[in-house]
Structures are given as C-alpha cells and as structure tokens.
PDB file of C-alpha atoms in Angstrom:
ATOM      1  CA  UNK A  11     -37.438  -2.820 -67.353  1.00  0.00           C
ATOM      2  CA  UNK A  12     -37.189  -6.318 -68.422  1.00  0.00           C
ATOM      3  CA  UNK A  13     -35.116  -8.887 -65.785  1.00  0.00           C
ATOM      4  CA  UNK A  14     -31.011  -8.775 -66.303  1.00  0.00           C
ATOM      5  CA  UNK A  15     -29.453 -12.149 -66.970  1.00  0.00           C
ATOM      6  CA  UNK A  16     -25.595 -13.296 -66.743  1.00  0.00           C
ATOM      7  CA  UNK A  17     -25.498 -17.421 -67.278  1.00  0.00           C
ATOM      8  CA  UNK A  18     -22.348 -18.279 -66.510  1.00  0.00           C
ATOM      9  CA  UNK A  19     -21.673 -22.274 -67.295  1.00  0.00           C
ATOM     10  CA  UNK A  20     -18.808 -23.956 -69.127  1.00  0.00           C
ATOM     11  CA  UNK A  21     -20.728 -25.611 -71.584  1.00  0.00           C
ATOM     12  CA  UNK A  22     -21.281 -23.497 -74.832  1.00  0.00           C
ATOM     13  CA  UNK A  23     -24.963 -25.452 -75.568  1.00  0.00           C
ATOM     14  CA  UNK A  24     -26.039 -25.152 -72.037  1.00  0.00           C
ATOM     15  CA  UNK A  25     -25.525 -21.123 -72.415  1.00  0.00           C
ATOM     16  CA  UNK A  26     -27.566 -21.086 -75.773  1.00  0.00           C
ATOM     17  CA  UNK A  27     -29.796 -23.432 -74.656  1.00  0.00           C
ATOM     18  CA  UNK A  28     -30.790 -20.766 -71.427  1.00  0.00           C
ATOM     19  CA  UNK A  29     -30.240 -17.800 -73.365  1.00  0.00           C
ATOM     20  CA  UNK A  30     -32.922 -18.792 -76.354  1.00  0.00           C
ATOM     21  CA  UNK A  31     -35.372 -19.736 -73.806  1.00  0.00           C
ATOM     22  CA  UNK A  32     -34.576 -16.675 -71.210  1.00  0.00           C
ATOM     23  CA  UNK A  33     -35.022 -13.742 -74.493  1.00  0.00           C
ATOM     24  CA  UNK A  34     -38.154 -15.508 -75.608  1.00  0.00           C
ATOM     25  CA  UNK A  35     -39.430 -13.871 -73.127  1.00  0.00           C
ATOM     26  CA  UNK A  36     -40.633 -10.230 -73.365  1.00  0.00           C
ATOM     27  CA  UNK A  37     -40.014  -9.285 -69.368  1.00  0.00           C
ATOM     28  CA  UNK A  38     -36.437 -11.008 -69.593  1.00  0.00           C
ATOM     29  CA  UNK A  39     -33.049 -10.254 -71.324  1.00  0.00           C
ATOM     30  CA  UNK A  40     -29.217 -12.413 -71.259  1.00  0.00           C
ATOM     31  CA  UNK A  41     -26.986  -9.953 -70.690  1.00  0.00           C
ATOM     32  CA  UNK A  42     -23.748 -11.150 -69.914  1.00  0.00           C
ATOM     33  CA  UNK A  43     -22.825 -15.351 -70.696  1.00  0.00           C
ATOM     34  CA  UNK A  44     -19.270 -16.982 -68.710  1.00  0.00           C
ATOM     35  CA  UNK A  45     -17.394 -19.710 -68.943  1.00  0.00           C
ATOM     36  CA  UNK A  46     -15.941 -19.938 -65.758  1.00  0.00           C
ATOM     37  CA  UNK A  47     -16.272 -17.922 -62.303  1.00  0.00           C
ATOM     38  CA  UNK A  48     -13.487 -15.445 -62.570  1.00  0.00           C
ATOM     39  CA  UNK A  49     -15.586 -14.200 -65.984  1.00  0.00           C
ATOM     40  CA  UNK A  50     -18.678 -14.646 -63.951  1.00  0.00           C
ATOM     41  CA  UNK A  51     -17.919 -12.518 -61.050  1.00  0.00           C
ATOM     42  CA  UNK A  52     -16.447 -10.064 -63.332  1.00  0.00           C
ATOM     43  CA  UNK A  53     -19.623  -9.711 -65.590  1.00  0.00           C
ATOM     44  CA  UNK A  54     -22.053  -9.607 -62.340  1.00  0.00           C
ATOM     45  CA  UNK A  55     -19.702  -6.352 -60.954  1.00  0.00           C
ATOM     46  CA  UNK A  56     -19.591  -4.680 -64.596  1.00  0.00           C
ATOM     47  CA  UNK A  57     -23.352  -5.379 -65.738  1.00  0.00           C
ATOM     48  CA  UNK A  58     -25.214  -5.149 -62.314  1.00  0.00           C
ATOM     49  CA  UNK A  59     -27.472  -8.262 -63.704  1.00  0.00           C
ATOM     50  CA  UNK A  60     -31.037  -8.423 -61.374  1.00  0.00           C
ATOM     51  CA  UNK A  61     -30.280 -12.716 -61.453  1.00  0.00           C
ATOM     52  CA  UNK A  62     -27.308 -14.895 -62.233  1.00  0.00           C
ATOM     53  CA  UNK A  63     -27.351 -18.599 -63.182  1.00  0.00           C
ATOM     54  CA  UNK A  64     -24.447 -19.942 -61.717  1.00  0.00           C
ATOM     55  CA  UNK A  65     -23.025 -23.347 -62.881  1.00  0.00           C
ATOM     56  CA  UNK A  66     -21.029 -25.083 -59.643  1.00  0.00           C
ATOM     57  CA  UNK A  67     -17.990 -26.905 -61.536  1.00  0.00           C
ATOM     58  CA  UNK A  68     -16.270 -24.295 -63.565  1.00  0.00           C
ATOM     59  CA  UNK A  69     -12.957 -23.698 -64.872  1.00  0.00           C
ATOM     60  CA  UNK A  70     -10.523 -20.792 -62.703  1.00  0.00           C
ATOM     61  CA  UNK A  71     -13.454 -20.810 -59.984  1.00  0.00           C
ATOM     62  CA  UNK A  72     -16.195 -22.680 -59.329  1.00  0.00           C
ATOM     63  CA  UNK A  73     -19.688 -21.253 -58.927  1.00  0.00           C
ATOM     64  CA  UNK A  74     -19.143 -21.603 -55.036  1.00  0.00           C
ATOM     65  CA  UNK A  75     -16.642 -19.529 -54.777  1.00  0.00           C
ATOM     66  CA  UNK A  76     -18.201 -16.907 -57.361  1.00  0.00           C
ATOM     67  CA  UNK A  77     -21.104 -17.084 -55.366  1.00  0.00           C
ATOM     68  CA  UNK A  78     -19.991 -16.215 -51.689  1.00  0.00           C
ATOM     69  CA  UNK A  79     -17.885 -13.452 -53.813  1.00  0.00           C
ATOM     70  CA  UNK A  80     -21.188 -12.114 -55.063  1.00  0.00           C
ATOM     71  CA  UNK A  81     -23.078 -12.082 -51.949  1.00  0.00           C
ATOM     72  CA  UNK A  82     -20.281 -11.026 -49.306  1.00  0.00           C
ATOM     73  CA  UNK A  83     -21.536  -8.035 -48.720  1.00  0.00           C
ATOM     74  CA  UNK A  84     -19.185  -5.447 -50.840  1.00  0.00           C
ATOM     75  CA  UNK A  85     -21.602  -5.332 -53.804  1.00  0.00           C
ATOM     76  CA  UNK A  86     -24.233  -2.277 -54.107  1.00  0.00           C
ATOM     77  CA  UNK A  87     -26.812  -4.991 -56.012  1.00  0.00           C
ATOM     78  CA  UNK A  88     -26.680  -7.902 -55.148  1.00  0.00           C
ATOM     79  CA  UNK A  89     -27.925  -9.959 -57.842  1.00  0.00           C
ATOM     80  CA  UNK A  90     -30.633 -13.467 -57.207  1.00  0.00           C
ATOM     81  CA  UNK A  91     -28.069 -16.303 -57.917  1.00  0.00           C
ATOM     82  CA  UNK A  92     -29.636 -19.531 -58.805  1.00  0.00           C
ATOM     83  CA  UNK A  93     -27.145 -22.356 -58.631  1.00  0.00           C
ATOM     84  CA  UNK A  94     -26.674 -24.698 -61.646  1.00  0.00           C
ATOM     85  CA  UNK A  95     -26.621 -28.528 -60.964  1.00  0.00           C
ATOM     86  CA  UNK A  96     -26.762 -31.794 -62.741  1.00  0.00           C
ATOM     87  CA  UNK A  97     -27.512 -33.798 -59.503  1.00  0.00           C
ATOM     88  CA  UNK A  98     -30.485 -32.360 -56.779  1.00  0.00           C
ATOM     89  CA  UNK A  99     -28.141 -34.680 -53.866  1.00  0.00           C
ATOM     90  CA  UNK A 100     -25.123 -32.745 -54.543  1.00  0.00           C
ATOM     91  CA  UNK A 101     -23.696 -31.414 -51.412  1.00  0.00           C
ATOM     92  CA  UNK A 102     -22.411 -28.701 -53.038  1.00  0.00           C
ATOM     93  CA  UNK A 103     -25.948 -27.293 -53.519  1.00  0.00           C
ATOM     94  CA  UNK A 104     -26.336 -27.055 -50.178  1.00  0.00           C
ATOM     95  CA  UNK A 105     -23.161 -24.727 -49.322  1.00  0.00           C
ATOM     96  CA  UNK A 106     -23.902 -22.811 -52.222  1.00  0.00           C
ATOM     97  CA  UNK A 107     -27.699 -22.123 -50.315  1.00  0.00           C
ATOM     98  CA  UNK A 108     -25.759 -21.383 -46.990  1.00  0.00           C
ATOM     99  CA  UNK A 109     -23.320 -19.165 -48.838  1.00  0.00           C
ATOM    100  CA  UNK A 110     -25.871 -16.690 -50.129  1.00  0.00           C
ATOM    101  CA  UNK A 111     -27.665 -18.638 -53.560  1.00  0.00           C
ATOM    102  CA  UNK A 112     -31.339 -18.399 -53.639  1.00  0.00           C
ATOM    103  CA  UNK A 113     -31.722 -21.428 -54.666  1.00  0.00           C
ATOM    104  CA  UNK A 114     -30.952 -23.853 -57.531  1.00  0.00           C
ATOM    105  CA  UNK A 115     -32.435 -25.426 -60.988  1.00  0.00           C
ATOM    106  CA  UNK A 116     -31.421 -28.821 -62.440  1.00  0.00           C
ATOM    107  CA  UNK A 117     -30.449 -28.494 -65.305  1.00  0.00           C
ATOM    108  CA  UNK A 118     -32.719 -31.021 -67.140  1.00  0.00           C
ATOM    109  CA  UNK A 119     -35.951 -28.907 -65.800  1.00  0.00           C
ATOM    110  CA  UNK A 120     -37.359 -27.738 -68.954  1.00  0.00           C
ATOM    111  CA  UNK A 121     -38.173 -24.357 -69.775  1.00  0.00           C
ATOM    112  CA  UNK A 122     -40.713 -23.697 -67.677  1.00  0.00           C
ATOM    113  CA  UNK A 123     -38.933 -24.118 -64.133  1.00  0.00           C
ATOM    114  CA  UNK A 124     -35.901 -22.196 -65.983  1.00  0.00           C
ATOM    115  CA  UNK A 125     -38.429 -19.299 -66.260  1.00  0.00           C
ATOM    116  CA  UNK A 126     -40.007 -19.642 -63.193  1.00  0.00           C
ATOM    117  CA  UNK A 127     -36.756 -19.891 -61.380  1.00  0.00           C
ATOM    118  CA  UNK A 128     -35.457 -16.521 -63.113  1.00  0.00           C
ATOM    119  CA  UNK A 129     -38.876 -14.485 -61.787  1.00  0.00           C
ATOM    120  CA  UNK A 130     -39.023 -15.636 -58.461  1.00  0.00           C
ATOM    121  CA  UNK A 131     -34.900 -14.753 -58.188  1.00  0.00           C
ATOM    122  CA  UNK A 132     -35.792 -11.593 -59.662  1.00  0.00           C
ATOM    123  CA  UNK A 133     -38.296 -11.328 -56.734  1.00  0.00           C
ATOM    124  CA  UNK A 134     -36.356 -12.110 -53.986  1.00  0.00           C
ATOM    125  CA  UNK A 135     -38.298 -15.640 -53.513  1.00  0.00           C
ATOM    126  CA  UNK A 136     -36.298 -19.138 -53.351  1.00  0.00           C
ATOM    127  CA  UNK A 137     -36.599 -20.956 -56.643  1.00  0.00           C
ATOM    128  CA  UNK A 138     -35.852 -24.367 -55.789  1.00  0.00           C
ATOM    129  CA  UNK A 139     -38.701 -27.115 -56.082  1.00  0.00           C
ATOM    130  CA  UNK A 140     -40.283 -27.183 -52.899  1.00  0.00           C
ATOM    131  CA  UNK A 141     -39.805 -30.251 -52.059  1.00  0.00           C
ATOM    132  CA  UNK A 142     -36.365 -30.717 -53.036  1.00  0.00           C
ATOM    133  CA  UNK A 143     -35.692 -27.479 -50.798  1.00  0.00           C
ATOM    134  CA  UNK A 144     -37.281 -29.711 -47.822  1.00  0.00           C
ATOM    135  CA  UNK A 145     -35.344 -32.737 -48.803  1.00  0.00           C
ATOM    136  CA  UNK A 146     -32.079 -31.135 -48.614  1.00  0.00           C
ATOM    137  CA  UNK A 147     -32.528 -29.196 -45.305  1.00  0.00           C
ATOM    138  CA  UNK A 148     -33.720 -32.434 -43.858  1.00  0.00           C
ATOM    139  CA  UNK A 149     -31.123 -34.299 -44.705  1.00  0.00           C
ATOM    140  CA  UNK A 150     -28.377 -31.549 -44.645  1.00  0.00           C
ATOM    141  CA  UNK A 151     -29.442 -30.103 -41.038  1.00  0.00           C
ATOM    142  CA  UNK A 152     -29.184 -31.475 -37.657  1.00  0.00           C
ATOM    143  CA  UNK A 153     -31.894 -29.986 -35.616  1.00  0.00           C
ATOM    144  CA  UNK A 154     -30.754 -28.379 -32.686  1.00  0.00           C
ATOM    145  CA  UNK A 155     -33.842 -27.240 -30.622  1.00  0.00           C
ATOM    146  CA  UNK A 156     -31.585 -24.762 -29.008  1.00  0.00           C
ATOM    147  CA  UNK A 157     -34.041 -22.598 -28.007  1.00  0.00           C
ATOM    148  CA  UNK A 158     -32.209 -19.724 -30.097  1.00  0.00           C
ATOM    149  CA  UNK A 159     -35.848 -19.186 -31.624  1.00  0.00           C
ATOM    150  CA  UNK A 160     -37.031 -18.005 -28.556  1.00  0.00           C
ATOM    151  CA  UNK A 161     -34.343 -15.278 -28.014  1.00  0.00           C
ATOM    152  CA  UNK A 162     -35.073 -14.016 -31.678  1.00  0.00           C
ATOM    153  CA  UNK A 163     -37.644 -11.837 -30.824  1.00  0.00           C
ATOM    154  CA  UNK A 164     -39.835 -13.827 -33.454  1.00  0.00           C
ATOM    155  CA  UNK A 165     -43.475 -13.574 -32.897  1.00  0.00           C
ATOM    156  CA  UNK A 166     -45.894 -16.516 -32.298  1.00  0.00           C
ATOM    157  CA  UNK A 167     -46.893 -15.926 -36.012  1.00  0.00           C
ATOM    158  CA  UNK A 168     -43.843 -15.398 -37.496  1.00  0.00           C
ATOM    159  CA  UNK A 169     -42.958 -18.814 -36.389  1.00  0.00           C
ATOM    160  CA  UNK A 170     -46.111 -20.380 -38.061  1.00  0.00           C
ATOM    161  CA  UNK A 171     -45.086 -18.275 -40.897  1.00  0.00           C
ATOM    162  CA  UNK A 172     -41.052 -19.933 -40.539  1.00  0.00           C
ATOM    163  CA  UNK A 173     -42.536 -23.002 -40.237  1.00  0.00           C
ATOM    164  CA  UNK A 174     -44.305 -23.017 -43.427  1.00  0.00           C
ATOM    165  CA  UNK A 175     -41.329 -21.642 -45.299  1.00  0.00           C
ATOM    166  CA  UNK A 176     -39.671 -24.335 -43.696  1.00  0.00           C
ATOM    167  CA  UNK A 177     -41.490 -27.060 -45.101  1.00  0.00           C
ATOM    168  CA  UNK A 178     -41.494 -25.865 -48.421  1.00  0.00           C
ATOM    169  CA  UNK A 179     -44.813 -23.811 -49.010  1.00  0.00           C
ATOM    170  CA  UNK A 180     -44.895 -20.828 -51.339  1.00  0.00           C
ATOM    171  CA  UNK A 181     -46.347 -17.622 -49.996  1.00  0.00           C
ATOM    172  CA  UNK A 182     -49.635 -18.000 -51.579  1.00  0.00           C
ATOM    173  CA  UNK A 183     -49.667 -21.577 -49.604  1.00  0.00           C
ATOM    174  CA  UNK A 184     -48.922 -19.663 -46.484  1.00  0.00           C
ATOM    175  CA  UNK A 185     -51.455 -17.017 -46.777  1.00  0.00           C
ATOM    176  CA  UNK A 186     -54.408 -19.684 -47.777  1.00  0.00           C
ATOM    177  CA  UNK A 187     -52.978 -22.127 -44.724  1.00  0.00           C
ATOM    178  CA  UNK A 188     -53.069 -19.612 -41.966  1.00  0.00           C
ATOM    179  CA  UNK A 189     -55.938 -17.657 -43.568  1.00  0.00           C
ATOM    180  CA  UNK A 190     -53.677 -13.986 -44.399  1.00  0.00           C
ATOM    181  CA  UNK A 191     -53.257 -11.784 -47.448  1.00  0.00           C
ATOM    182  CA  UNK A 192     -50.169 -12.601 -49.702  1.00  0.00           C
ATOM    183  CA  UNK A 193     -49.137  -8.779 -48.660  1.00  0.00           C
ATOM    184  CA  UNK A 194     -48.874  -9.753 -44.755  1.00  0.00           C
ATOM    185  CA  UNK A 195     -47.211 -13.095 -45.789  1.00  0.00           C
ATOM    186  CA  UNK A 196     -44.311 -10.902 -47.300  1.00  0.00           C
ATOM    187  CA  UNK A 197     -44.561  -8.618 -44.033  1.00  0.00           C
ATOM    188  CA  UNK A 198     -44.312 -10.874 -42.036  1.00  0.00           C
ATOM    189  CA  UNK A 199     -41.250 -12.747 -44.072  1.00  0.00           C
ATOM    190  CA  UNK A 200     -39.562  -8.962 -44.608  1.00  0.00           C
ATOM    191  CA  UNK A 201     -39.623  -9.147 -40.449  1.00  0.00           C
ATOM    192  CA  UNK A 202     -38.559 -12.288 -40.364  1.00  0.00           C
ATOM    193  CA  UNK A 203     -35.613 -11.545 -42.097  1.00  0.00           C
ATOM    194  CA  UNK A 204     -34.389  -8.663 -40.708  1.00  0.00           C
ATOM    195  CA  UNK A 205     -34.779 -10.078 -37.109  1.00  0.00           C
ATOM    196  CA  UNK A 206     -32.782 -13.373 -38.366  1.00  0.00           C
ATOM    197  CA  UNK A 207     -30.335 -11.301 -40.415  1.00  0.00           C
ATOM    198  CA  UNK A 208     -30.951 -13.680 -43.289  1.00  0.00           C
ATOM    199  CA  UNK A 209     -30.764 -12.865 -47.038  1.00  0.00           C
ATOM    200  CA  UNK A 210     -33.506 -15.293 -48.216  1.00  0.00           C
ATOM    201  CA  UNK A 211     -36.532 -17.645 -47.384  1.00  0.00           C
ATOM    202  CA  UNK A 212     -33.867 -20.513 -47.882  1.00  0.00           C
ATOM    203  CA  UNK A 213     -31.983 -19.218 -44.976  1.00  0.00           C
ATOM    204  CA  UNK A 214     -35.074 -18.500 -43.272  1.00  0.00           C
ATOM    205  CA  UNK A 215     -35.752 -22.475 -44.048  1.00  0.00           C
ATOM    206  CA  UNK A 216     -32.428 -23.248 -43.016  1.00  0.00           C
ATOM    207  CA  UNK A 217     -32.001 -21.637 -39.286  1.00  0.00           C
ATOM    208  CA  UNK A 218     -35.969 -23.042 -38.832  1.00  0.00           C
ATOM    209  CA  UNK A 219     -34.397 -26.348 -39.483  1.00  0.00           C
ATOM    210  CA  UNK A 220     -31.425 -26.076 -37.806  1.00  0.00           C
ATOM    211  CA  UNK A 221     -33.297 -24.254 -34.243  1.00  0.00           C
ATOM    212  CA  UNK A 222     -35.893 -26.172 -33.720  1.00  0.00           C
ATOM    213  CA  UNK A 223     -38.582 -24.154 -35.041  1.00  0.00           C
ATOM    214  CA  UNK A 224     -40.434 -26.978 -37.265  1.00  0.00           C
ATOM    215  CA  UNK A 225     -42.344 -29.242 -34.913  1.00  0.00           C
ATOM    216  CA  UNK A 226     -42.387 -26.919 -31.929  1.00  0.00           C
TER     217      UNK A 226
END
C-alpha cells in the first residue's frame, strides 16, 4: 500500500507545492491537506494517515499543539509527524521533537529531502538532517551526567549504539561504525526504546544528550 499523507500548512502553494511532489511518487499518496490544526488533527483521526507534515504557526492551533494531540497516547495509529519550519533555530522545533514529532523539514529543502523525510517517517526513523538534529540537542540540552543511564538497564552496546544516534548517524552509519548488520542496529534501537520508553531515535538522541550518555 502506498504511504498516507495529510499536509496540513496555511499556505495554499506550500500544500500544492508538497502534494505534486509527494503523488509523483508511485509508493506515496496526499490524502488529506489543512489549513490550520483543528482541521489537521481532525483529518489525522478520520483518515488514519501513516505520516503528517505539520506546519508550526497555524491558524485555530498551531502544529504544537496538534502535534502533542496526535501523539498523546489516545490514538490507535499514531501517524510519523514531521514538523514544518521556515527557520532550523526555531525553538519551537525543538518542543515539537520533545512532544512526540519525528523530526522536521525546512521548508526550502527541495524535493528530495521532502521525499526522504516522508519514507523514513513512514519507517519509524527521524528525518531531520543529521546534523541539524545534533545542533539542536546541543544547543537545546544541558547535559546532566546523572547517572540515570546506568539505572536504565541499557547494555554496554546499546550505549555505543545511543551514542551514535546521538550524534547524528543513520543506522547504516551505526552498523558500518561498530561493525553490525543494519537488522541488529534496529534490535538493538527497538530495545533501546522500550527500556527508555521513548517513541523515536530523536528521543533516544535527546535523553543521550540530556544523561550523559555521549562522551562517557
């Protein structure tokens, strides 16, 4: 079945623009398009989409909002949401990340991210740039080194494996860094996130950042 889309944005060209690109594609199909978050919540519920593109400043509710509606827990599906933004320093980005996004795509990427983006969400992946994913949980975190890593019942190498998600390699990355298959990369991450309770490698990135995990 080809990948479900909902773009919800406020600006007519910027749907058209995603939706010509997304159905040019044979594996992909727009579903749903909304203009504002109380359409886009609404849509994701109705449709069941497998990925929403969620603008942040919209009209009746912002993509924020729409997003921590989306991933709180009372939906059967929960659908990959890749925040919208004009600006990769935008705080908001960040919350959006910590509120259950898997990422986020500017919105002058081209095509090419746009479709990679949509996969990877599709997938389960993060589908932010790498090393604007670093950036932000560099600059966003404050490194506790609690210790809390070593109560998670993490094993020695699903820390290496946390600490490569953490600085901003993709699983193929991982597995040709610490010499694995891609298959026990995703074990290992699938572990990983049921021990952390985490939806996504950018939370996984996140409590590495924020634990003490990269470095130790």
């Amino acid at each position: 079945m080809p990948i479900s889309v909902v773009i919800a944005d406020d600006q007519a060209l910027v749907r058209a623009g995603f939706t010509m690109v997304i159905n040019s594609q044979d594996d992909m199909d727009v579903v749903g398009e909304a203009s504002d978050g109380v359409e886009a919540v609404a849509l994701a519920r109705r449709l069941e989409p497998d990925v929403v593109l969620m603008d942040i400043r919209m009209p009746k509710q912002d993509g924020l909002a729409a997003t921590r509606l989306l991933t709180n827990g009372a939906l059967e599906k929960v659908p990959g949401i890749v925040v919208i933004t004009t600006y990769d320093t935008d705080e908001y980005v960040y919350e959006a990340l910590r509120n259950g996004a898997s990422g986020f795509l500017l919105k002058d990427s081209g095509p090419n991210l746009l479709l990679e983006a949509v996969r990877a969400a599709a997938d389960g992946q993060s589908l932010v740039s790498p090393s604007i994913t670093v950036r932000l949980l560099e600059h966003m975190t404050q490194p506790r080194r609690s210790g809390r890593w070593r109560d998670a019942g993490l094993t020695e190498r699903e820390l290496d494996v946390m600490e490569k998600v953490a600085r901003g390699r993709t699983n193929n990355e991982i597995a040709a860094e610490l010499y694995l298959s891609l298959s026990t990369v995703k074990t290992h991450l699938d572990s990983i996130r049921t021990k952390l309770s985490v939806r996504n490698r950018v939370e996984v990135a996140a409590w590495a950042w924020e634990n003490g995990v990269v470095g130790v």
